[in-house]
PDB file of C-alpha atoms in Angstrom:
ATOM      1  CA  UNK I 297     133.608 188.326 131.568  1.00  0.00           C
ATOM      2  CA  UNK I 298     131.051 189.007 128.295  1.00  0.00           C
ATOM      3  CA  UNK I 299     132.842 186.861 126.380  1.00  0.00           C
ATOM      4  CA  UNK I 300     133.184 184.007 128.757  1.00  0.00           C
ATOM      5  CA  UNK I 301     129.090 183.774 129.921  1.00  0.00           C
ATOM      6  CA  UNK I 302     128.372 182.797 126.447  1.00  0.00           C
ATOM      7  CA  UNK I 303     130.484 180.385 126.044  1.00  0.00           C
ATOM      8  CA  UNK I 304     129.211 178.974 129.669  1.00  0.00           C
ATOM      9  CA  UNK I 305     125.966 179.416 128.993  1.00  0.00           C
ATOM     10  CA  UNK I 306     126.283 177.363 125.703  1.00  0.00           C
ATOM     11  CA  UNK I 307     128.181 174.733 127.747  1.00  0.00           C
ATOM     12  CA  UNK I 308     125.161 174.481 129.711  1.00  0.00           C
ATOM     13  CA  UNK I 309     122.614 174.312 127.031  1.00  0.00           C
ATOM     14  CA  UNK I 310     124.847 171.449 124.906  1.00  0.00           C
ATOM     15  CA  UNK I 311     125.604 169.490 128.444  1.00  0.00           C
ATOM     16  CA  UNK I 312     129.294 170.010 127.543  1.00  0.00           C
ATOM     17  CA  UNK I 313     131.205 168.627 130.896  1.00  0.00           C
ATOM     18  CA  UNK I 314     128.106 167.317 132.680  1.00  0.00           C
ATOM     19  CA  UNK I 315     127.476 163.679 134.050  1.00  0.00           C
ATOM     20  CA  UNK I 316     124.390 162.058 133.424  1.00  0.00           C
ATOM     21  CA  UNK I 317     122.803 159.126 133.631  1.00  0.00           C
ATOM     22  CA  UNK I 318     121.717 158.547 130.497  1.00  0.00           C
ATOM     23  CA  UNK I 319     125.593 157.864 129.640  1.00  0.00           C
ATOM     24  CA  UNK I 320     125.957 155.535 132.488  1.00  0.00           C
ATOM     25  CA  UNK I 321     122.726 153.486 130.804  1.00  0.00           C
ATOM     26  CA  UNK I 322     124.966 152.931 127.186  1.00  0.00           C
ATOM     27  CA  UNK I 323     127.366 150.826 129.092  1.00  0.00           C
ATOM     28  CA  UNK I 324     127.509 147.611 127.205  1.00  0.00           C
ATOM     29  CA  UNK I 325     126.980 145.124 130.623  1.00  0.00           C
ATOM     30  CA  UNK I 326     123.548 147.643 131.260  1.00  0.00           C
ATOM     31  CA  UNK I 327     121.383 147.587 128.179  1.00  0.00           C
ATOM     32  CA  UNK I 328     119.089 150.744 127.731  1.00  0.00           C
ATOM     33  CA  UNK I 329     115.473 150.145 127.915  1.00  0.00           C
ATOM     34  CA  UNK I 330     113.682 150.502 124.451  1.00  0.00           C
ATOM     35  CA  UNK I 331     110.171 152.323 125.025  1.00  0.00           C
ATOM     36  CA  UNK I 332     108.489 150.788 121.985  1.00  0.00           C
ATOM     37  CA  UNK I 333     109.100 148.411 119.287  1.00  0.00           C
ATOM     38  CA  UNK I 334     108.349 144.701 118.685  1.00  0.00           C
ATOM     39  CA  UNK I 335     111.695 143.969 118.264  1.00  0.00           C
ATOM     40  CA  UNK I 336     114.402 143.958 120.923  1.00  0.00           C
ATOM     41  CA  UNK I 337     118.037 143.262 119.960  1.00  0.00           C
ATOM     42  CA  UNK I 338     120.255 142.847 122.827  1.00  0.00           C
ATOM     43  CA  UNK I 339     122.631 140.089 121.228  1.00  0.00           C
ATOM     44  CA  UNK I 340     126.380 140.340 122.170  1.00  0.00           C
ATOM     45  CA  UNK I 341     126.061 142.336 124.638  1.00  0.00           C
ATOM     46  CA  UNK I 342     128.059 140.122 127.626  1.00  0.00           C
ATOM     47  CA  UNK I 343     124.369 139.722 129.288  1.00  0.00           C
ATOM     48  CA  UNK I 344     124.811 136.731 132.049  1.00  0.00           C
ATOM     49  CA  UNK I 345     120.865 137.186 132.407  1.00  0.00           C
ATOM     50  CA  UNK I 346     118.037 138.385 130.783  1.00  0.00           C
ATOM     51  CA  UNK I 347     117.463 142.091 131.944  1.00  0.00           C
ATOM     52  CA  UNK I 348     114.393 142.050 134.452  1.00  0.00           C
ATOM     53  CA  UNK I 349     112.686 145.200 132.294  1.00  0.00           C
ATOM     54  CA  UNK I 350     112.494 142.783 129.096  1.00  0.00           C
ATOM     55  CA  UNK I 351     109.608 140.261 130.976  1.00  0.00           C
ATOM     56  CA  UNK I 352     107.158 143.594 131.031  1.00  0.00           C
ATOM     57  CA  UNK I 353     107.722 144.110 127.187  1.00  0.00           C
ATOM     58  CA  UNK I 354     104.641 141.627 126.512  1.00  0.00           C
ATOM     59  CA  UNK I 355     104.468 143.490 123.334  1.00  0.00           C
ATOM     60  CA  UNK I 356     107.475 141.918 121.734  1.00  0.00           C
ATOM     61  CA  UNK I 357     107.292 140.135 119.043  1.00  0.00           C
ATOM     62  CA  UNK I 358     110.999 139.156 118.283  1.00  0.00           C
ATOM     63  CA  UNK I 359     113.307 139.189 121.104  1.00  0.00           C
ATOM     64  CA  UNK I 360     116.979 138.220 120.450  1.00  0.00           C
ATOM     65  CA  UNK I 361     119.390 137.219 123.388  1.00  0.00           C
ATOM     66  CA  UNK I 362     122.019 135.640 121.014  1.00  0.00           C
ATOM     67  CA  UNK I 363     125.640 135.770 121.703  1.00  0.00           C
ATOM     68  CA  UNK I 364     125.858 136.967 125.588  1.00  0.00           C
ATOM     69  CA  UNK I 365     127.140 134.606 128.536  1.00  0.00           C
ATOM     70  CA  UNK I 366     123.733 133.068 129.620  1.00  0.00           C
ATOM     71  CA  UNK I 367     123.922 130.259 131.885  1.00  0.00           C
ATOM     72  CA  UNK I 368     121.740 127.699 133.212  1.00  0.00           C
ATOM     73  CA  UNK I 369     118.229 128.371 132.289  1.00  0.00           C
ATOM     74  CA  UNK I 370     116.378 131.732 131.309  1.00  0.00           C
ATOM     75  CA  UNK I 371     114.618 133.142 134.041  1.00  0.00           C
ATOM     76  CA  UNK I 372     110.597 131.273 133.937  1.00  0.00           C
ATOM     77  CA  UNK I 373     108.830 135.086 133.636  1.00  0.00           C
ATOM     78  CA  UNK I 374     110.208 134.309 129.666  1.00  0.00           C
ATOM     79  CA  UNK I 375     106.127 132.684 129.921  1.00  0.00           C
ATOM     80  CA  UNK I 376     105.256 136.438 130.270  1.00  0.00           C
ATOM     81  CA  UNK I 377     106.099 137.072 126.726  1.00  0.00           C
ATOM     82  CA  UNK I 378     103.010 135.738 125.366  1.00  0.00           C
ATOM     83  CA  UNK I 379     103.211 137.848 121.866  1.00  0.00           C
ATOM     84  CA  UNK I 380     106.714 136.339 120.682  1.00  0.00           C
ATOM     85  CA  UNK I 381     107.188 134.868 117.676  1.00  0.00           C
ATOM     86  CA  UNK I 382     110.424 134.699 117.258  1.00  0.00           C
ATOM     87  CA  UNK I 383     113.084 133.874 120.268  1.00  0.00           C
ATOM     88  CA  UNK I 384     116.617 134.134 119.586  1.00  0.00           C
ATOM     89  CA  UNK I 385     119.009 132.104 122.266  1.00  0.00           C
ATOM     90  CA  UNK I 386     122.258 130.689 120.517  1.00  0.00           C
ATOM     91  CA  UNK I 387     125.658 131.398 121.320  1.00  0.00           C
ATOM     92  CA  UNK I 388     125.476 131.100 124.675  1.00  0.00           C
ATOM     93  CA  UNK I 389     126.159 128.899 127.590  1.00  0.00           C
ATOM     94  CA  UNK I 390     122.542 127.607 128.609  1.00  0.00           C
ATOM     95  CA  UNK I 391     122.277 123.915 129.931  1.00  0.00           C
ATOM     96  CA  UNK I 392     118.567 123.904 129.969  1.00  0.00           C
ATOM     97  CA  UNK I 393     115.095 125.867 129.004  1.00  0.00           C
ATOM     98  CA  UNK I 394     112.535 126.836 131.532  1.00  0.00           C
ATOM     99  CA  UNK I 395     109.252 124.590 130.642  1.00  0.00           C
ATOM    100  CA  UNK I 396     107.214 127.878 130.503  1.00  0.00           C
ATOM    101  CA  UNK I 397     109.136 128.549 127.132  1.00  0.00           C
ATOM    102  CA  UNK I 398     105.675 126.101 126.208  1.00  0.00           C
ATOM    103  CA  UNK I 399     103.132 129.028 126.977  1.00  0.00           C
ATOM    104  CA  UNK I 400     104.531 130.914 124.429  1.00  0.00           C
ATOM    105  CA  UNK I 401     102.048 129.789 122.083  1.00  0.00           C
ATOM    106  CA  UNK I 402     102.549 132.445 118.815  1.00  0.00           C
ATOM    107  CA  UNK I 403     106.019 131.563 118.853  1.00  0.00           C
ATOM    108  CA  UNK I 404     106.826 130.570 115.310  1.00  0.00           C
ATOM    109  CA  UNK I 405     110.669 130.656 115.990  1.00  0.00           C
ATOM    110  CA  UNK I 406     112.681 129.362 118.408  1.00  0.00           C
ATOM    111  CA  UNK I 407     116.634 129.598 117.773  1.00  0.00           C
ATOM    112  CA  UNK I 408     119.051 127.554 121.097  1.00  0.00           C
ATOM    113  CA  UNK I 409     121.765 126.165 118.935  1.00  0.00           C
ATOM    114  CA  UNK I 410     125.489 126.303 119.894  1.00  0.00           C
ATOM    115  CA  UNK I 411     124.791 126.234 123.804  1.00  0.00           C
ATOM    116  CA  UNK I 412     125.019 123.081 125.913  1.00  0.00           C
ATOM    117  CA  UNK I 413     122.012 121.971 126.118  1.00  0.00           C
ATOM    118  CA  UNK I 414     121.699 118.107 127.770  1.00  0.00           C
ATOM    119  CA  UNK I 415     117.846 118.178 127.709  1.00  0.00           C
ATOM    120  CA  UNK I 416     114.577 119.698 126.688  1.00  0.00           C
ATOM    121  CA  UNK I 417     111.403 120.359 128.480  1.00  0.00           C
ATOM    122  CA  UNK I 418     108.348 118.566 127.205  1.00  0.00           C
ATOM    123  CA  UNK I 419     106.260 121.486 126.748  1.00  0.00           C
ATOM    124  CA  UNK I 420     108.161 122.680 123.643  1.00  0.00           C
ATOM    125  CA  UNK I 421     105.725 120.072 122.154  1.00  0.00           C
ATOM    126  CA  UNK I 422     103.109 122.593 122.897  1.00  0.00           C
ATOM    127  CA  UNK I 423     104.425 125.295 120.636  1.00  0.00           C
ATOM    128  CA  UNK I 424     101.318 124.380 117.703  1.00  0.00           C
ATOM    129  CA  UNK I 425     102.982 127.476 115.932  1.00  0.00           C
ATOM    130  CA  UNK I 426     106.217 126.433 115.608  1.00  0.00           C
ATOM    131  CA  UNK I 427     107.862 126.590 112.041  1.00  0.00           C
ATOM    132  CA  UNK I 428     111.435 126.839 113.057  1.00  0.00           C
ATOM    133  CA  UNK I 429     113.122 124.792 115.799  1.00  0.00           C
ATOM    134  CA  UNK I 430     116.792 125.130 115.840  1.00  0.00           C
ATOM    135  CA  UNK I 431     118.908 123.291 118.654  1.00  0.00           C
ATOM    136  CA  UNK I 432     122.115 122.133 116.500  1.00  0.00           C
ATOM    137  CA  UNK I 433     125.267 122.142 118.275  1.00  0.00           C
ATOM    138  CA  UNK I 434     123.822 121.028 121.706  1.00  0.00           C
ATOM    139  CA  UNK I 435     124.144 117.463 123.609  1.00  0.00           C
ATOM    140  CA  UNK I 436     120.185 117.237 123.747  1.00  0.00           C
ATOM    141  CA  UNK I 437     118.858 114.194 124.729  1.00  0.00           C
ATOM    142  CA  UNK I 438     117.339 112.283 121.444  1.00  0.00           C
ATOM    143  CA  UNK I 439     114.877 110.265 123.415  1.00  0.00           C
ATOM    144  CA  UNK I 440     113.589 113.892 124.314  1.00  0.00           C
ATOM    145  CA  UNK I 441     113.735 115.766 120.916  1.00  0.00           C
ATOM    146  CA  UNK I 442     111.588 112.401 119.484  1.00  0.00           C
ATOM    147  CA  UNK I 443     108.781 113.106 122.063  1.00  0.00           C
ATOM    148  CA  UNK I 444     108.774 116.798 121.304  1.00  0.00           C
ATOM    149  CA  UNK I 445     109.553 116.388 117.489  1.00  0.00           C
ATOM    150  CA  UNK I 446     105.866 114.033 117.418  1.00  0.00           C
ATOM    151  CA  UNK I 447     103.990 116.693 118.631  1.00  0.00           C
ATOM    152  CA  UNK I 448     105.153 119.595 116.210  1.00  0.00           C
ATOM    153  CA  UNK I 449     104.562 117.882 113.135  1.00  0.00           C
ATOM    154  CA  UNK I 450     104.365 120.765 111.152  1.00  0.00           C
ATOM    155  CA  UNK I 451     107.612 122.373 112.525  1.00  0.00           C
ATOM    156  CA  UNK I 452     111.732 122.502 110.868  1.00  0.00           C
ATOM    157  CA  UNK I 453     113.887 121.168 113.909  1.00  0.00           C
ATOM    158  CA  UNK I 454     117.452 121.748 112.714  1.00  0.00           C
ATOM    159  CA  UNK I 455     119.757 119.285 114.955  1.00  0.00           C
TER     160      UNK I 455
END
């Protein structure tokens, strides 16, 4: 019995054999929730939506979403995000953008390539920030990207 309550004890102390659910939370299809940082990487992680915690993060800076299964259009509380600068959304299956991607107004980045894409919402042509505009390997409507494209004169759009 002396020799076995240390060894219990010390099970105890490490956690050895106990459930928590902290290792429920690494599961790849339930990202953990980052307490700080202006950066948040959640790329390849099978996501089929953006995780509701990341729309309170209004201090991100660069948020990257590439390489998951998103479909259809990112949820419209992506307008929450008002500090972004850079917003990562390729390699996935989105066939539109939420017009409150425009109210992101310090976003100097905005990366929706390889998805399927058939149109664009106007008020990218509000993003005055914009260096970077990357939407290759989508079926975007030209007539669309040629309104947007004369407002963002100063901007890269990669087709």
């Amino acid at each position: 019995m002396k020799k076995i309550l240390p060894i219990f004890l010390s099970m105890i102390i490490l956690g050895v054999g106990c459930s928590t659910s902290q290792s429920q939370s690494n599961s790849p299809s339930v990202p953990q929730q980052p307490t700080s940082g202006s950066e948040l990487d959640l790329s390849g992680r099978g996501l089929i939506a953006i995780p509701s915690y990341v729309f309170s993060r209004t201090d991100l800076q660069q948020l990257d979403l590439s390489n998951n299964r998103l479909t259809g259009a990112p949820q419209s509380q992506i307008g929450q995000l008002k500090n972004l600068r850079s917003l990562d959304l390729s390699k996935n299956a989105l066939t539109g953008l939420p017009a409150e991607l425009g109210q992101l107004n310090k976003l100097e980045v905005l990366n929706v390539s390889n998805n399927q894409l058939t149109g664009l919402p106007m008020e990218l042509g509000n993003l005055t920030q914009l260096r970077v505009l990357d939407i290759s390997g989508n079926a975007y409507s030209a007539r669309d990207l040629d309104e947007i494209a004369s407002k963002l004169s100063n901007t890269e759009i990669r087709r």
